[in-house]
CSV table of C-alpha atoms in Angstrom, one decimal:
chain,number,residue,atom,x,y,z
A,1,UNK,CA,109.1,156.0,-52.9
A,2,UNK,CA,111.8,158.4,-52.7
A,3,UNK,CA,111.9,161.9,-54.6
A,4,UNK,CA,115.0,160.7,-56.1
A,5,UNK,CA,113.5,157.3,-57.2
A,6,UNK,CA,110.2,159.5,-58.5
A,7,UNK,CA,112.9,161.7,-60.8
A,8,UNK,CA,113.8,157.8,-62.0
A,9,UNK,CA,110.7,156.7,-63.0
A,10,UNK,CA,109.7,160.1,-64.9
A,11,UNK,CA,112.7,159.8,-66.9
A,12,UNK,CA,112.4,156.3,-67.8
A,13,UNK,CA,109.0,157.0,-68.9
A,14,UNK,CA,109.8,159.7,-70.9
A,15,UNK,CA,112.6,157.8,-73.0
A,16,UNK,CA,109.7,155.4,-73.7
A,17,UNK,CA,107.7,158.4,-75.4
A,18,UNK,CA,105.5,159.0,-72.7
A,19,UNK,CA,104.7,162.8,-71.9
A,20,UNK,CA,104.0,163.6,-68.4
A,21,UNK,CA,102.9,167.3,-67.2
A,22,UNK,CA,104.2,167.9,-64.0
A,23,UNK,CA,102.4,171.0,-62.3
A,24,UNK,CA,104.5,172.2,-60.2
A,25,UNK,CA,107.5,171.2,-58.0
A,26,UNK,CA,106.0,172.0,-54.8
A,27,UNK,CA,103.0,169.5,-55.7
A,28,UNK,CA,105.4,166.5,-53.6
A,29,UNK,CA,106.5,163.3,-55.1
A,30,UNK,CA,102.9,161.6,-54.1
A,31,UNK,CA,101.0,163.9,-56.6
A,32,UNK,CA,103.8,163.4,-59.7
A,33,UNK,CA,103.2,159.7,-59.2
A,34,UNK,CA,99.7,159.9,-59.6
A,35,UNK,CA,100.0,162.2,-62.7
A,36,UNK,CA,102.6,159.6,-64.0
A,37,UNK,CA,100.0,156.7,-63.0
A,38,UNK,CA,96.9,158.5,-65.1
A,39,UNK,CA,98.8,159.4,-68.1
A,40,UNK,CA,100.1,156.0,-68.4
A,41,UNK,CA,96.8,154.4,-68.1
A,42,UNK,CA,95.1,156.8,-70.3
A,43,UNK,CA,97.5,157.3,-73.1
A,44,UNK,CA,98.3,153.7,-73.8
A,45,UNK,CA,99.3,154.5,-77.5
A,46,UNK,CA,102.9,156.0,-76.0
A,47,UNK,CA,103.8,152.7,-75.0
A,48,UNK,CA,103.1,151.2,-77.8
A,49,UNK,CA,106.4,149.4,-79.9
A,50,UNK,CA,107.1,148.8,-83.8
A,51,UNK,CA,108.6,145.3,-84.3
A,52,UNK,CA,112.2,146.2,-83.5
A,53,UNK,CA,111.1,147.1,-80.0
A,54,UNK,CA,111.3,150.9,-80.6
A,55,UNK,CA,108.6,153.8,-80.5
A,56,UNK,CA,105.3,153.2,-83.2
A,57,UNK,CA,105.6,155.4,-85.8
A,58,UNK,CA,103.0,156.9,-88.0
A,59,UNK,CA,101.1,154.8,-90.7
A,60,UNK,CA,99.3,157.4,-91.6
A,61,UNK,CA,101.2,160.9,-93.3
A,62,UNK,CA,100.1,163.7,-94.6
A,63,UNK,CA,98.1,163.8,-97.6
A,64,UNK,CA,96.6,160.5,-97.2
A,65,UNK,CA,93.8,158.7,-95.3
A,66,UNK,CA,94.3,159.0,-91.2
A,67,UNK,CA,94.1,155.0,-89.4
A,68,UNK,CA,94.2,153.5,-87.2
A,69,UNK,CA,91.5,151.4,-85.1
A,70,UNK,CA,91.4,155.0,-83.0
A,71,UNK,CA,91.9,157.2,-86.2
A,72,UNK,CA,94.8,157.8,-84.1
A,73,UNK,CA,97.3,157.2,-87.2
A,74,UNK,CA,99.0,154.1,-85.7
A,75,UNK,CA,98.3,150.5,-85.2
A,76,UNK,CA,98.0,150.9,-81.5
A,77,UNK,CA,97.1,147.8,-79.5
A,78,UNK,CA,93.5,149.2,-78.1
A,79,UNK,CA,90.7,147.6,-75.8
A,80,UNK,CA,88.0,146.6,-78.0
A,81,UNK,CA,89.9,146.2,-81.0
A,82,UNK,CA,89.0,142.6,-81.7
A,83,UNK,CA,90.3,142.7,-85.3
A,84,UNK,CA,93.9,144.0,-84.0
A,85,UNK,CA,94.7,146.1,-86.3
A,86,UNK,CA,98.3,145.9,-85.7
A,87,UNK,CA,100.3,145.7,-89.3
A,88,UNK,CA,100.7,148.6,-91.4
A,89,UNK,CA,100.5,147.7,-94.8
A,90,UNK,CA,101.1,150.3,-97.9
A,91,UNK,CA,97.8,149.6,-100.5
A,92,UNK,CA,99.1,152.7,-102.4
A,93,UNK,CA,102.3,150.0,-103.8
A,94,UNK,CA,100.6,147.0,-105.9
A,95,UNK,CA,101.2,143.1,-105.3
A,96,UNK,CA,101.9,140.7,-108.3
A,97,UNK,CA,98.6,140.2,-109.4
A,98,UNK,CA,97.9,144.0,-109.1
A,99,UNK,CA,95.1,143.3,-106.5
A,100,UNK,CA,94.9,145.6,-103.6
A,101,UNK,CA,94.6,144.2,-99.5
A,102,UNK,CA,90.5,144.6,-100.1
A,103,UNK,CA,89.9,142.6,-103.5
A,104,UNK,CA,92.3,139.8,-102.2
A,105,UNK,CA,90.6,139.6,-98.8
A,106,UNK,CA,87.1,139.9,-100.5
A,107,UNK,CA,86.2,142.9,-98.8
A,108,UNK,CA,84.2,145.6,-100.4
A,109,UNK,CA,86.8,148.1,-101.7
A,110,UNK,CA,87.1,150.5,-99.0
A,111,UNK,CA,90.9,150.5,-100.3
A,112,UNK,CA,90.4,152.6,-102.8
A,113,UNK,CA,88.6,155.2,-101.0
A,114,UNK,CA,89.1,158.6,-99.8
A,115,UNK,CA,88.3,159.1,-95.9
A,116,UNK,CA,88.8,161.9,-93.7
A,117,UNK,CA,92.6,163.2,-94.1
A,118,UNK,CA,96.1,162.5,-91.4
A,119,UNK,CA,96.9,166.3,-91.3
A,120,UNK,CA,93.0,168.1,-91.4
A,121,UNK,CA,89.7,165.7,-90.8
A,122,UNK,CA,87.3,168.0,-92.5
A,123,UNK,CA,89.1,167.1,-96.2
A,124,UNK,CA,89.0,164.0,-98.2
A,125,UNK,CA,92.7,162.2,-98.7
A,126,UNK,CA,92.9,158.4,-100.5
A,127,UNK,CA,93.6,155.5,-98.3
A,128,UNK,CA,97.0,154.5,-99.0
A,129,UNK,CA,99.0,153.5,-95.7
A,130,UNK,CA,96.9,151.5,-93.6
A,131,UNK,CA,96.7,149.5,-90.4
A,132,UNK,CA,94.8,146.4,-91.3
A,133,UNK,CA,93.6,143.3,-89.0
A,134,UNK,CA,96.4,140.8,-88.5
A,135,UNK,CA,94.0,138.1,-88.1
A,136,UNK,CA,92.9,139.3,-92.0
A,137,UNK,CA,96.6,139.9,-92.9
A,138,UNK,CA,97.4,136.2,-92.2
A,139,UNK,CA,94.6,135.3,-94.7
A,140,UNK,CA,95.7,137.7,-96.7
A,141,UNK,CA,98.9,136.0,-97.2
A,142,UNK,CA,96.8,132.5,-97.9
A,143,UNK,CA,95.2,134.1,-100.3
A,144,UNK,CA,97.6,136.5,-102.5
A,145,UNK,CA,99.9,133.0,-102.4
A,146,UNK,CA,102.6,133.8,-100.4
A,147,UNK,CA,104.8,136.8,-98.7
A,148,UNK,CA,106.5,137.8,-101.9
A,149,UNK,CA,102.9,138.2,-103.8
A,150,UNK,CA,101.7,140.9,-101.6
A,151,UNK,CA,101.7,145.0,-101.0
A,152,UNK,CA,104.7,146.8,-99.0
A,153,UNK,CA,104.4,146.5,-95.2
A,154,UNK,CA,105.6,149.6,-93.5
A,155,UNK,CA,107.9,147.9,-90.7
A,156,UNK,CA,108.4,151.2,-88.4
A,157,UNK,CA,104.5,151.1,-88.2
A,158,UNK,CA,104.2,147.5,-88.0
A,159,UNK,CA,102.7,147.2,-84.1
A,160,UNK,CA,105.3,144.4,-81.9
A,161,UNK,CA,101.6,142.9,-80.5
A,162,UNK,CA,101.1,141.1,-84.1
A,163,UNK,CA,104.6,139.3,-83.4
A,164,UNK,CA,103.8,138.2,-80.3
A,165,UNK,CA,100.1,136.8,-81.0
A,166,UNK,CA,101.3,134.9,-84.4
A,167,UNK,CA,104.5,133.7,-81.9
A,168,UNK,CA,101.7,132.0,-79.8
A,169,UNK,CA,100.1,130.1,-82.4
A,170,UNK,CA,102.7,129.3,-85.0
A,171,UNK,CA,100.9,125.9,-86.5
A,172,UNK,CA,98.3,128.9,-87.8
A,173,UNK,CA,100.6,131.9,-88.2
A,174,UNK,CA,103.7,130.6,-88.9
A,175,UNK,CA,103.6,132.0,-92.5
A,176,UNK,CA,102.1,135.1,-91.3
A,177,UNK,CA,104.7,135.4,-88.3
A,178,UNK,CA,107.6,134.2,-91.4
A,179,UNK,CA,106.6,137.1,-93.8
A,180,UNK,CA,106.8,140.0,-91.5
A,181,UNK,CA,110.3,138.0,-89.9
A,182,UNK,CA,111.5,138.4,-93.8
A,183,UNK,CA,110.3,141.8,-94.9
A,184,UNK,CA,111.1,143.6,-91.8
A,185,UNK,CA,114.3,141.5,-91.4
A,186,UNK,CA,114.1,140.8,-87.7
């Protein structure tokens, strides 16, 4: 690959958020592909996209409860992460029933918890924006009665990888799939 292509590739990488560290010019365009190569492999969170195709934002802010399967503060698509905790969903707003995501679900009520802060890990924030499980969003949708019954999803934060799995089984997540196509208006 040419220097000239290598210059290409860092800067289409960088408009997709990805942060590369380039030691120093003289280190050839053989060693800048190998730092582009690592840092893409081990910081897959960069590349993650929101629903409207664009860089993840935060779920997590300051002053409440960091998320995250990673604790990373967004609803990155990660190895291991068999609940794929992709949709960002605010428990701090209330649904019709005035149920939070937990006592819908029947989960024990982790919801209305304090964990470890967004801005500083050694305090104590409450959990209000928070990347839950889409497979346990799509029941939670079954169960709250509809789209319109439920808490504010936070569409910036809202991981693309949720679209795409409900888009691959729509007999089962069509409602799912339907309620994030209408609140996030895509």
């Amino acid at each position: 690959m040419s220097f000239t292509k290598s210059i290409r590739v860092v800067a289409l990488l960088l408009s997709a958020s990805i942060h590369v560290v380039v030691a120093e010019h003289e280190s050839g365009p053989n060693n800048l592909l190998r730092g582009i190569q690592s840092v893409a492999n081990s910081d897959a969170d960069a590349q993650s996209l929101n629903v409207f195709g664009k860089p993840l934002e935060a779920c997590s802010q300051n002053g409440m409860a960091k998320t995250g399967y990673d604790r990373s503060g967004q609803c990155v698509d990660q190895e291991g992460d068999t609940g794929s905790h992709h949709i960002c969903i605010d428990l701090s707003s209330t649904s019709l029933d005035d149920k939070n995501f937990c006592e819908v679900t029947g989960q024990s009520n982790w919801c209305a918890k304090e964990m470890p802060c967004n801005e500083d890990e050694s305090l104590q924030c409450p959990v209000e924006r928070w990347c839950v499980c889409q497979w346990a969003f799509a029941g939670y949708l079954a169960a709250a009665k509809g789209c319109d019954a439920i808490q504010k999803i936070e569409c910036n934060a809202v991981n693309i990888k949720a679209v795409e799995a409900y888009e691959k089984d729509e007999e089962k997540y069509g409602a799912a799939l339907s309620c994030l196509k209408d609140r996030c208006k895509l």
